Short mmCIF file of C-alpha atoms in Angstrom, two decimals:
data_model
loop_
_atom_site.label_atom_id
_atom_site.label_comp_id
_atom_site.label_asym_id
_atom_site.label_seq_id
_atom_site.Cartn_x
_atom_site.Cartn_y
_atom_site.Cartn_z
CA MET K 1 32.69 94.69 288.06
CA HIS K 2 30.34 95.22 290.76
CA ARG K 3 28.89 98.54 291.29
CA ASN K 4 30.96 100.38 294.15
CA ASN K 5 33.23 97.56 294.43
CA TRP K 6 36.43 99.66 294.83
CA ARG K 7 36.16 102.07 298.45
CA LEU K 8 38.45 104.56 299.43
CA PRO K 9 41.00 101.98 300.89
CA VAL K 10 42.57 103.97 303.51
CA THR K 11 41.87 106.69 305.12
CA GLY K 12 45.50 108.52 304.44
CA LEU K 13 44.02 108.25 300.74
CA ARG K 14 40.55 109.70 301.55
CA PHE K 15 42.14 112.79 303.18
CA LEU K 16 44.42 113.47 300.52
CA LEU K 17 41.61 113.31 297.95
CA SER K 18 39.35 115.51 300.07
CA VAL K 19 42.39 117.92 300.76
CA VAL K 20 42.85 118.16 296.89
CA LEU K 21 39.19 119.01 296.29
CA VAL K 22 39.54 121.79 298.92
CA MET K 23 42.43 123.29 297.23
CA GLY K 24 40.56 123.13 293.62
CA ILE K 25 37.68 124.96 295.07
CA PHE K 26 40.03 127.46 296.57
CA PHE K 27 42.21 128.20 293.22
CA ARG K 28 38.79 128.83 291.72
CA PHE K 29 38.00 131.83 293.42
CA VAL K 30 41.51 133.12 295.03
CA ASN K 31 42.81 136.30 293.08
CA ILE K 32 39.49 135.94 290.80
CA ASP K 33 40.11 139.70 289.53
CA ARG K 34 43.48 140.01 288.99
CA LYS K 35 43.89 138.78 285.74
CA PHE K 36 43.33 140.72 282.49
CA TYR K 37 39.98 141.07 281.45
CA TRP K 38 40.63 140.01 278.00
CA PHE K 39 39.07 140.85 274.65
CA ASP K 40 36.56 137.75 274.60
CA GLU K 41 35.52 139.05 278.52
CA THR K 42 35.12 142.33 277.03
CA TYR K 43 32.75 141.20 274.26
CA THR K 44 30.78 139.16 277.32
CA SER K 45 30.42 142.40 279.10
CA LEU K 46 29.10 144.41 275.82
CA ARG K 47 26.65 141.54 275.27
CA VAL K 48 25.44 141.54 278.95
CA SER K 49 25.01 145.26 278.56
CA GLY K 50 23.12 144.92 275.49
CA TYR K 51 24.90 147.24 273.14
CA LEU K 52 26.32 146.37 269.73
CA VAL K 53 29.97 147.65 268.50
CA LYS K 54 28.23 149.68 265.67
CA SER K 55 25.96 151.35 268.49
CA VAL K 56 29.17 152.35 270.69
CA LYS K 57 30.56 153.71 267.22
CA GLU K 58 27.88 155.96 266.69
CA GLU K 59 27.53 157.28 270.26
CA ILE K 60 31.10 157.62 270.90
CA PHE K 61 31.90 159.43 267.48
CA LYS K 62 29.43 162.30 268.36
CA GLN K 63 32.00 163.57 270.87
CA PRO K 64 35.17 165.20 270.29
CA VAL K 65 37.03 163.14 272.94
CA VAL K 66 35.85 160.55 275.48
CA SER K 67 37.36 158.74 278.95
CA SER K 68 37.94 155.78 279.91
CA LYS K 69 34.86 155.81 281.99
CA ASP K 70 32.43 157.22 278.88
CA PHE K 71 33.50 153.73 277.53
CA LEU K 72 32.56 151.65 280.57
CA LYS K 73 28.94 152.09 280.16
CA TYR K 74 28.90 149.86 277.06
CA GLN K 75 29.96 147.07 279.81
CA SER K 76 27.38 147.61 282.46
CA ILE K 77 24.03 147.14 282.81
CA SER K 78 21.63 149.72 281.71
CA ASP K 79 18.04 150.37 281.74
CA GLN K 80 17.69 151.26 278.13
CA LYS K 81 18.60 147.84 277.01
CA ASN K 82 17.16 144.60 277.84
CA GLU K 83 17.48 140.71 277.62
CA ILE K 84 16.34 140.92 273.69
CA ASP K 85 19.21 143.40 273.05
CA THR K 86 21.77 140.95 274.15
CA ILE K 87 19.95 138.16 271.89
CA LYS K 88 20.22 140.74 269.15
CA GLY K 89 23.78 141.54 269.48
CA LEU K 90 24.85 137.72 269.67
CA ALA K 91 22.98 137.11 266.40
CA ILE K 92 24.26 140.22 264.67
CA GLU K 93 27.55 140.83 265.45
CA GLU K 94 28.52 136.81 266.97
CA GLY K 95 26.24 134.27 265.79
CA GLN K 96 28.89 131.49 266.46
CA LEU K 97 27.96 132.48 269.93
CA PRO K 98 24.33 131.18 271.20
CA PRO K 99 22.60 132.87 273.87
CA PHE K 100 22.09 130.95 276.94
CA TYR K 101 24.90 131.79 279.16
CA PHE K 102 25.02 135.44 278.08
CA LEU K 103 21.38 135.43 279.24
CA VAL K 104 22.48 134.30 282.86
CA ALA K 105 25.17 136.12 282.98
CA ARG K 106 22.64 139.33 282.19
CA PHE K 107 20.82 138.05 285.37
CA TRP K 108 23.40 137.76 287.32
CA ALA K 109 24.76 141.16 286.38
CA LYS K 110 21.79 142.24 287.47
CA LEU K 111 22.00 140.95 290.73
CA PHE K 112 25.88 141.55 291.52
CA GLY K 113 26.99 143.88 289.54
CA THR K 114 29.65 144.04 286.00
CA SER K 115 32.95 144.33 288.04
CA VAL K 116 35.55 141.81 287.11
CA THR K 117 34.73 140.15 290.36
CA ALA K 118 31.01 139.61 289.59
CA MET K 119 31.62 138.63 285.93
CA ARG K 120 34.12 135.65 286.89
CA SER K 121 32.22 134.62 289.82
CA LEU K 122 29.74 133.00 288.07
CA PRO K 123 31.44 130.76 286.03
CA ALA K 124 33.71 130.14 289.23
CA LEU K 125 30.46 129.18 290.94
CA ILE K 126 28.88 127.05 287.83
CA SER K 127 32.39 125.51 287.75
CA LEU K 128 31.64 123.87 291.51
CA LEU K 129 29.16 121.21 289.57
CA GLN K 130 31.96 119.55 287.58
CA PHE K 131 32.78 117.70 290.64
CA PRO K 132 29.60 116.23 291.48
CA CYS K 133 29.09 115.77 287.87
CA ALA K 134 32.19 113.77 287.09
CA TYR K 135 31.65 111.71 290.06
CA TRP K 136 28.09 110.58 288.86
CA LEU K 137 29.62 109.80 285.21
CA CYS K 138 32.22 107.69 286.86
CA LEU K 139 29.43 105.93 288.99
CA GLU K 140 27.82 105.40 285.89
CA LEU K 141 31.02 104.58 283.53
CA PHE K 142 33.10 102.20 286.08
CA GLU K 143 30.62 101.68 288.68
CA SER K 144 33.29 102.90 290.92
CA SER K 145 32.92 105.64 294.16
CA MET K 146 36.88 105.36 294.03
CA VAL K 147 37.49 106.49 290.42
CA GLY K 148 34.87 109.01 290.89
CA TRP K 149 36.74 110.65 293.89
CA VAL K 150 40.31 110.23 291.79
CA ALA K 151 38.02 112.22 288.84
CA MET K 152 36.93 115.07 291.31
CA ALA K 153 40.46 115.48 292.38
CA LEU K 154 42.02 115.83 288.90
CA VAL K 155 39.32 118.25 287.76
CA SER K 156 39.52 120.39 290.78
CA VAL K 157 43.30 121.05 290.03
CA SER K 158 43.38 121.05 286.65
CA PRO K 159 45.09 123.55 285.60
CA MET K 160 42.92 124.20 282.44
CA HIS K 161 40.12 123.84 284.48
CA VAL K 162 40.94 126.32 286.89
CA LEU K 163 41.60 128.96 284.23
CA TYR K 164 38.08 128.89 282.66
CA ALA K 165 36.51 128.80 285.54
CA GLN K 166 37.98 132.28 286.02
CA GLU K 167 37.08 133.41 282.58
CA ALA K 168 33.86 135.47 281.87
CA ARG K 169 32.56 133.00 279.12
CA PRO K 170 30.10 129.74 278.50
CA TYR K 171 33.33 127.10 278.73
CA CYS K 172 33.01 126.36 282.47
CA LEU K 173 29.19 125.89 281.83
CA TRP K 174 29.82 123.96 278.77
CA THR K 175 32.03 121.55 280.81
CA VAL K 176 29.45 120.71 283.09
CA LEU K 177 26.57 119.84 280.34
CA THR K 178 28.96 117.80 278.73
CA LEU K 179 29.83 115.58 282.04
CA LEU K 180 25.89 115.77 282.74
CA SER K 181 24.75 114.96 279.45
CA SER K 182 27.03 111.95 279.42
CA ALA K 183 26.24 110.60 282.67
CA VAL K 184 22.42 110.82 281.81
CA LEU K 185 23.05 108.93 278.66
CA LEU K 186 24.75 106.13 280.26
CA ARG K 187 22.02 106.21 282.83
CA ALA K 188 19.02 106.37 279.93
CA MET K 189 21.11 103.48 278.13
CA ARG K 190 21.00 101.15 281.36
CA LEU K 191 17.39 102.14 282.74
CA GLN K 192 15.78 102.61 279.63
CA THR K 193 13.14 105.14 281.28
CA LYS K 194 11.39 107.88 279.18
CA LEU K 195 11.69 110.64 282.05
CA LEU K 196 15.72 110.18 281.70
CA TRP K 197 15.58 110.16 277.75
CA GLY K 198 13.66 113.51 278.20
CA ILE K 199 16.46 114.96 280.64
CA TYR K 200 19.06 113.95 278.19
CA THR K 201 17.17 115.83 275.67
CA ALA K 202 16.55 118.91 277.93
CA ILE K 203 20.49 118.85 278.80
CA SER K 204 21.12 118.46 275.12
CA VAL K 205 19.22 121.61 274.01
CA VAL K 206 20.53 123.59 276.96
CA GLY K 207 24.15 122.55 275.99
CA ILE K 208 23.64 123.86 271.92
CA TYR K 209 22.28 126.94 273.31
CA THR K 210 25.65 127.07 275.43
CA HIS K 211 28.19 126.34 273.00
CA LEU K 212 27.59 124.95 269.05
CA TYR K 213 30.23 122.18 269.36
CA THR K 214 28.25 120.48 271.81
CA GLY K 215 27.05 119.12 268.53
CA LEU K 216 30.33 117.26 268.33
CA VAL K 217 29.25 115.53 271.65
CA LEU K 218 26.17 114.52 270.35
CA ILE K 219 27.62 113.01 267.52
CA ALA K 220 30.51 111.30 269.93
CA HIS K 221 27.61 109.91 271.79
CA GLY K 222 25.38 108.70 268.74
CA ILE K 223 28.38 106.78 267.73
CA TYR K 224 28.47 105.05 270.99
CA VAL K 225 25.33 104.21 271.30
CA PHE K 226 24.78 103.00 267.64
CA ALA K 227 27.94 100.92 268.38
CA ARG K 228 26.43 99.37 271.49
CA GLU K 229 23.52 98.38 269.83
CA LYS K 230 25.50 96.93 267.03
CA VAL K 231 23.80 99.45 264.36
CA ARG K 232 20.41 98.10 264.89
CA VAL K 233 16.91 100.01 265.53
CA THR K 234 16.53 99.06 268.99
CA LYS K 235 14.67 101.47 271.82
CA THR K 236 17.83 102.66 272.84
CA VAL K 237 18.66 104.01 269.39
CA ILE K 238 15.02 105.45 268.63
CA SER K 239 15.02 107.26 271.99
CA TYR K 240 18.76 108.85 270.92
CA ILE K 241 17.56 110.03 267.42
CA LEU K 242 14.73 111.42 269.11
CA ALA K 243 16.85 113.61 271.32
CA PHE K 244 18.99 114.18 268.26
CA VAL K 245 16.51 115.28 266.22
CA VAL K 246 14.88 117.52 268.96
CA THR K 247 18.29 119.32 269.82
CA PHE K 248 19.12 119.86 265.74
CA ILE K 249 15.44 121.90 265.69
CA ALA K 250 16.50 123.72 268.69
CA GLY K 251 19.72 124.59 266.85
CA LEU K 252 17.81 125.26 263.60
CA LEU K 253 15.64 127.94 265.44
CA TRP K 254 19.35 129.98 266.68
CA TYR K 255 19.72 129.80 262.98
CA LEU K 256 16.99 131.24 261.53
CA THR K 257 17.29 133.74 264.37
CA LEU K 258 20.67 135.03 262.66
CA ARG K 259 19.37 134.97 259.44
CA TYR K 260 16.26 137.40 260.63
CA TRP K 261 18.36 139.84 262.48
CA GLN K 262 22.14 139.82 260.25
CA PRO K 263 22.33 142.34 257.39
CA PRO K 264 21.71 140.60 253.94
CA SER K 265 25.77 141.49 253.33
CA LEU K 266 27.26 140.84 256.89
CA PRO K 267 31.08 141.84 256.92
CA VAL K 268 33.49 139.50 258.57
CA SER K 269 33.61 140.77 262.17
CA GLU K 270 36.31 141.43 264.64
CA MET K 271 35.18 138.09 266.66
CA THR K 272 35.69 135.98 263.24
CA ALA K 273 38.57 137.72 261.80
CA ALA K 274 41.91 136.21 262.67
CA SER K 275 44.99 135.32 261.57
CA ARG K 276 45.79 132.02 260.30
CA ILE K 277 48.28 129.73 262.25
CA SER K 278 50.98 127.74 260.39
CA LEU K 279 51.23 123.92 260.99
CA MET K 280 54.15 123.62 263.30
CA PRO K 281 52.80 126.33 265.76
CA LEU K 282 49.33 124.19 265.47
CA PHE K 283 51.19 121.15 266.12
CA LYS K 284 52.98 122.24 269.26
CA ARG K 285 49.51 124.22 270.41
CA TRP K 286 47.97 120.68 270.20
CA ILE K 287 50.80 119.13 272.35
CA GLY K 288 51.08 121.74 274.94
CA ASN K 289 47.18 122.28 275.17
CA VAL K 290 47.11 118.40 276.42
CA SER K 291 49.67 118.71 278.74
CA ARG K 292 48.01 121.44 280.53
CA ILE K 293 45.32 119.45 281.91
CA ILE K 294 47.93 118.10 284.16
CA PHE K 295 50.77 120.87 284.39
CA ASP K 296 50.72 124.30 283.15
CA VAL K 297 53.50 127.46 284.05
CA ASN K 298 52.37 129.36 281.01
CA LEU K 299 54.24 128.11 278.05
CA ASP K 300 52.72 128.86 274.62
CA ALA K 301 53.23 128.19 271.19
CA LEU K 302 55.28 130.93 270.41
CA SER K 303 57.59 130.90 273.63
CA SER K 304 60.94 130.59 272.94
CA PHE K 305 63.12 127.43 273.16
CA LYS K 306 65.15 128.43 275.99
CA LYS K 307 62.12 128.80 278.08
CA THR K 308 60.63 125.70 276.94
CA LEU K 309 63.52 123.30 277.39
CA PRO K 310 64.17 122.76 280.92
CA LEU K 311 60.06 121.62 280.89
CA ILE K 312 60.07 118.83 277.95
CA PRO K 313 60.84 116.05 280.67
CA VAL K 314 57.66 116.76 282.48
CA ILE K 315 55.60 117.60 279.29
CA VAL K 316 56.88 114.12 277.83
CA PHE K 317 56.10 112.45 281.08
CA VAL K 318 52.57 114.07 280.87
CA LEU K 319 52.04 112.64 277.34
CA ILE K 320 53.33 109.50 277.74
CA LEU K 321 51.15 109.32 280.92
CA LEU K 322 48.27 110.02 278.75
CA ALA K 323 48.78 107.78 276.11
CA TYR K 324 49.61 104.75 278.90
CA SER K 325 45.96 105.68 280.37
CA ILE K 326 44.25 105.09 277.50
CA TYR K 327 45.90 101.92 276.28
CA PHE K 328 45.64 100.94 279.83
CA VAL K 329 41.73 101.20 279.92
CA CYS K 330 41.55 99.58 276.39
CA ARG K 331 43.51 96.53 277.80
CA HIS K 332 41.95 96.10 281.46
CA ILE K 333 38.08 97.49 281.04
CA SER K 334 35.00 96.01 279.09
CA LYS K 335 34.79 97.30 275.24
CA PRO K 336 31.32 99.25 276.42
CA VAL K 337 33.52 101.07 279.01
CA TYR K 338 36.37 102.33 276.95
CA GLY K 339 34.51 102.79 273.59
CA PHE K 340 32.47 105.34 275.69
CA ILE K 341 35.79 107.15 276.55
CA LEU K 342 37.53 106.56 272.60
CA THR K 343 34.38 108.11 271.12
CA LEU K 344 34.37 111.08 273.09
CA ILE K 345 37.98 112.05 273.24
CA VAL K 346 38.13 111.15 268.86
CA PHE K 347 35.15 112.31 267.86
CA THR K 348 34.94 115.76 269.32
CA SER K 349 38.85 116.70 268.43
CA LEU K 350 39.16 114.85 264.95
CA PRO K 351 36.81 116.86 262.90
CA LEU K 352 38.66 119.96 264.36
CA MET K 353 41.78 118.94 263.91
CA VAL K 354 41.23 117.22 259.93
CA ALA K 355 39.41 120.47 258.95
CA ASP K 356 42.22 122.35 260.22
CA LEU K 357 44.66 120.21 258.22
CA ILE K 358 42.89 120.50 255.38
CA LEU K 359 41.17 124.04 255.01
CA GLY K 360 43.35 125.96 257.26
CA GLY K 361 41.86 129.44 258.54
CA ARG K 362 41.75 129.77 262.03
CA ARG K 363 43.17 126.50 263.25
CA LEU K 364 40.17 126.31 265.88
CA SER K 365 41.92 122.78 267.11
CA GLY K 366 44.96 124.73 268.22
CA SER K 367 42.26 126.57 271.24
CA ALA K 368 41.97 124.50 273.94
CA ARG K 369 38.57 125.69 275.02
CA TYR K 370 37.13 124.26 272.11
CA LEU K 371 38.20 120.28 272.79
CA ILE K 372 37.41 120.46 276.05
CA PRO K 373 35.02 117.48 275.83
CA THR K 374 37.98 115.30 274.75
CA TYR K 375 40.33 116.71 277.70
CA LEU K 376 37.32 115.29 279.99
CA GLY K 377 37.40 111.70 277.87
CA LEU K 378 41.37 111.56 278.82
CA GLN K 379 40.69 112.59 282.45
CA LEU K 380 38.58 109.64 282.39
CA ALA K 381 41.14 107.25 281.56
CA VAL K 382 43.88 108.88 283.79
CA ALA K 383 41.55 108.45 286.76
CA TYR K 384 40.98 104.63 285.96
CA LEU K 385 44.59 104.19 285.51
CA LEU K 386 45.52 105.91 288.75
CA THR K 387 42.64 104.48 290.95
CA ALA K 388 43.59 100.87 289.32
CA LYS K 389 47.14 100.91 290.23
CA ILE K 390 46.93 102.38 293.92
CA THR K 391 44.32 100.33 294.94
CA SER K 392 45.35 96.84 293.21
CA THR K 393 46.24 93.92 295.18
CA SER K 394 47.46 92.09 292.10
CA ILE K 395 50.60 94.30 291.56
CA ASN K 396 53.64 93.98 293.83
CA THR K 397 54.49 96.64 296.68
CA TRP K 398 57.16 98.81 294.76
CA GLN K 399 54.75 98.94 291.62
CA GLN K 400 52.28 100.23 293.93
CA LYS K 401 54.74 102.40 295.44
CA PHE K 402 55.66 103.95 292.04
CA TRP K 403 51.97 104.85 290.93
CA LYS K 404 51.43 106.24 294.44
CA LEU K 405 53.76 108.55 293.66
CA VAL K 406 52.71 108.99 290.28
CA ALA K 407 49.71 110.03 291.72
CA ILE K 408 51.17 112.57 294.06
CA GLY K 409 53.10 113.84 291.43
CA VAL K 410 49.97 114.47 289.12
CA PHE K 411 48.30 116.58 292.02
CA SER K 412 51.20 118.44 293.03
CA ALA K 413 51.93 119.68 289.49
CA GLY K 414 47.89 120.65 289.42
CA VAL K 415 48.48 122.60 292.61
CA LEU K 416 51.68 124.35 291.31
CA SER K 417 50.37 125.17 288.28
CA CYS K 418 47.35 126.46 289.60
CA THR K 419 49.70 128.71 292.85
CA LEU K 420 51.53 130.40 290.00
CA SER K 421 48.28 131.24 287.62
CA SER K 422 46.73 132.45 290.72
CA GLN K 423 49.54 135.09 291.19
CA ALA K 424 49.94 135.96 287.35
CA GLU K 425 48.24 139.18 286.03
CA THR K 426 47.91 137.48 282.50
CA TRP K 427 48.11 133.80 280.96
CA TRP K 428 48.12 132.02 277.99
CA ASN K 429 44.53 132.06 277.96
CA LYS K 430 43.97 135.60 278.02
CA GLY K 431 45.58 135.66 274.63
CA LEU K 432 49.15 135.43 273.52
CA ASP K 433 50.21 139.04 274.16
CA GLN K 434 47.16 141.16 274.94
CA GLY K 435 47.95 141.45 278.53
CA LYS K 436 51.53 141.35 277.99
CA TYR K 437 51.37 144.96 276.04
CA ALA K 438 47.98 146.21 277.81
CA ILE K 439 49.27 146.24 281.39
CA PRO K 440 52.48 148.25 281.08
CA ILE K 441 50.78 150.41 278.44
CA ALA K 442 48.04 151.32 280.58
CA HIS K 443 50.60 151.51 283.58
CA ILE K 444 52.60 154.37 281.58
CA VAL K 445 49.71 156.24 280.43
CA ASN K 446 48.28 156.33 284.01
CA GLN K 447 51.22 158.11 285.13
CA ALA K 448 51.31 160.53 282.85
CA ASP K 449 50.45 164.27 283.67
CA SER K 450 46.96 165.20 281.57
CA PRO K 451 47.45 162.34 279.23
CA LEU K 452 45.26 162.17 275.63
CA LEU K 453 45.62 158.40 274.23
CA ILE K 454 45.10 158.92 270.22
CA THR K 455 44.18 155.45 268.18
CA ASP K 456 42.66 153.99 265.45
CA ARG K 457 42.11 150.47 266.32
CA GLU K 458 38.92 148.24 266.35
CA PHE K 459 37.12 148.06 269.53
CA GLY K 460 38.21 145.06 270.41
CA GLU K 461 41.40 146.13 270.26
CA VAL K 462 41.30 149.38 272.45
CA ILE K 463 38.46 148.41 274.96
CA PRO K 464 40.59 145.74 277.20
CA LEU K 465 42.93 148.57 277.29
CA ILE K 466 40.54 151.30 278.22
CA ARG K 467 39.12 149.22 281.00
CA LEU K 468 42.45 149.81 282.62
CA LEU K 469 42.60 153.18 282.22
CA ASP K 470 41.73 155.73 285.05
CA PRO K 471 39.22 158.10 284.34
CA LYS K 472 41.72 160.83 283.94
CA VAL K 473 42.92 159.59 280.77
CA HIS K 474 40.82 160.98 277.74
CA ILE K 475 40.81 159.16 274.51
CA LEU K 476 40.42 159.99 270.54
CA TRP K 477 39.16 157.31 268.79
CA ARG K 478 39.02 156.43 264.93
CA ASP K 479 36.40 158.72 263.32
CA GLN K 480 36.97 161.26 265.80
CA LEU K 481 40.28 162.15 264.03
CA GLN K 482 38.29 163.38 261.34
CA LEU K 483 37.72 166.57 263.31
CA ALA K 484 39.45 169.61 262.99
CA GLN K 485 42.77 169.65 264.89
CA ILE K 486 43.53 167.19 267.93
CA PRO K 487 42.62 169.05 271.06
CA ASN K 488 44.67 171.54 273.22
CA GLY K 489 45.24 171.63 276.66
CA TYR K 490 46.86 168.01 277.22
CA ARG K 491 50.28 167.87 278.33
CA ASN K 492 51.03 164.23 276.98
CA LEU K 493 49.96 162.67 273.85
CA PHE K 494 50.26 159.08 273.17
CA ALA K 495 49.51 156.93 270.18
CA PHE K 496 48.12 153.39 270.83
CA TYR K 497 49.42 150.50 267.96
CA PRO K 498 48.87 153.40 265.24
CA THR K 499 48.34 152.14 261.61
CA GLU K 500 50.85 153.25 259.23
CA LYS K 501 47.97 155.52 257.86
CA LEU K 502 47.80 157.46 261.27
CA GLN K 503 51.28 157.66 261.85
CA GLU K 504 51.72 159.18 258.69
CA ARG K 505 49.04 161.68 259.02
CA LEU K 506 50.02 162.34 262.49
CA GLU K 507 53.60 163.20 261.11
CA LYS K 508 52.65 165.12 258.04
CA GLN K 509 49.06 166.67 258.94
CA TYR K 510 49.90 167.29 262.65
CA ASN K 511 53.53 167.65 262.50
CA TYR K 512 54.20 165.50 265.38
CA LYS K 513 57.48 163.47 265.95
CA LEU K 514 56.46 160.25 267.20
CA LYS K 515 58.75 158.36 269.75
CA PRO K 516 58.88 154.69 271.17
CA VAL K 517 57.51 154.17 274.18
CA PHE K 518 56.41 150.68 274.57
CA LEU K 519 58.32 147.88 272.37
CA THR K 520 56.38 144.34 272.53
CA SER K 521 58.94 141.23 271.90
CA GLU K 522 57.24 138.38 273.40
CA VAL K 523 55.11 137.55 269.94
CA SER K 524 55.90 140.36 267.60
CA TYR K 525 58.35 143.24 267.13
CA GLU K 526 56.17 146.14 266.87
CA THR K 527 55.61 149.68 268.82
CA ARG K 528 52.39 149.45 270.76
CA LEU K 529 52.44 152.56 272.45
CA TRP K 530 54.26 156.15 270.87
CA GLN K 531 54.41 159.35 272.82
CA LEU K 532 54.03 162.37 270.46
CA THR K 533 56.11 165.39 270.56
CA HIS K 534 55.90 168.57 268.35
CA LYS K 535 58.48 168.82 265.87
#
């Protein structure tokens, strides 16, 4: 295969890909503040502010009641905190998250503020770098500008990439670094210059300080390098080992930082404590997440069969297309090329899947955000398949027309998915049900006259709701309930998702009757909001 031997064959195809690319850019910014600012994003704002959950509780509990505005202090930039506080907060409370993205986000927040629009604009802008990085990777891998164009178009309207482009978390940056490090690795292996290997090392270090699962990408790269060199100690192997060692040492420095700042006996945090997922929902998540790189209408593992049934043929078609793409690249391109794609797909997903099957726990492989490198490998295979089929001169006319229809269908599915998502207030990536109850509950409480909201839930469960409340809403939270009596002067009292202990206390000690106001039935049949009236 000669470099750049595939070119955009017709003006119409070039125009189609350009339009798709522009639409992908549009979807990354349209209604960027519309979706629910969920649990994880509120923790991004907390880390950017430099506060600890512990310090928030200590300050809040000093007051008899607080307003929603008082809580937002801990979601904003303050002169009292600095970058060291951001790093310290991560090290103490969220050690699984390296600090690079959060330091960049703090710098961004100093310039543009901490509104939802400002915080999400940063990942949206970063996501634009996915396009040139995907294009360059395809040039290095396939030696084809045409595959690069198709890959850019696929990434631009991929529902999953668009969703994470509008989420104030590190995943977009991780996507860019995965694509970039892969392109640089292939170029370094081809040209064998110290500069390129140095750049690859630097990108890997930034990657490991952006997301710890960059380690899986490095392992996939390493297996590819050793396979290409037939497990011989060559210049390429030595260069890769040096890059890996430097990255490992950099990661070790973060681990030592954790050990320095974390208390000797650290309890399981809100961020790491999560309910286990049984095997069947896990399998459904695997299938659902894979299909979301092309088509997504907000199905999740707990969606009803009635809602899922009409979409099964589409999901099956997407899965067949992905499977055939892998088969096609293995049959029609050289081993070094399909070997790279396979190692990226397998070794960034299989370790998580096997660990979940054997060890159980949080089922990390069921979370799409942890398998982004895997999905990028699948998209590379699809890009090659579609390009080969629609530009081939060796297949008959009706086959070529069929594959052009498939390509149009794939892009149309992405555009439709992104259109639906752009109009929604919540989506599957914002938690299974958090937005589904927080938004209507906030609406109910905000409409009430002189409301007081009582809750004993953890900070992470409360703050996403509080961000939606009007300043007139006052909150009585956890240890504040130890104070004498519930304050007078409020016309409407609500209890948000109270524990059984709090319900019993409100009924027996304070003589209130609890009336269910909002029942969530999407995920579990639980009353999330009660109204309090005197017996």
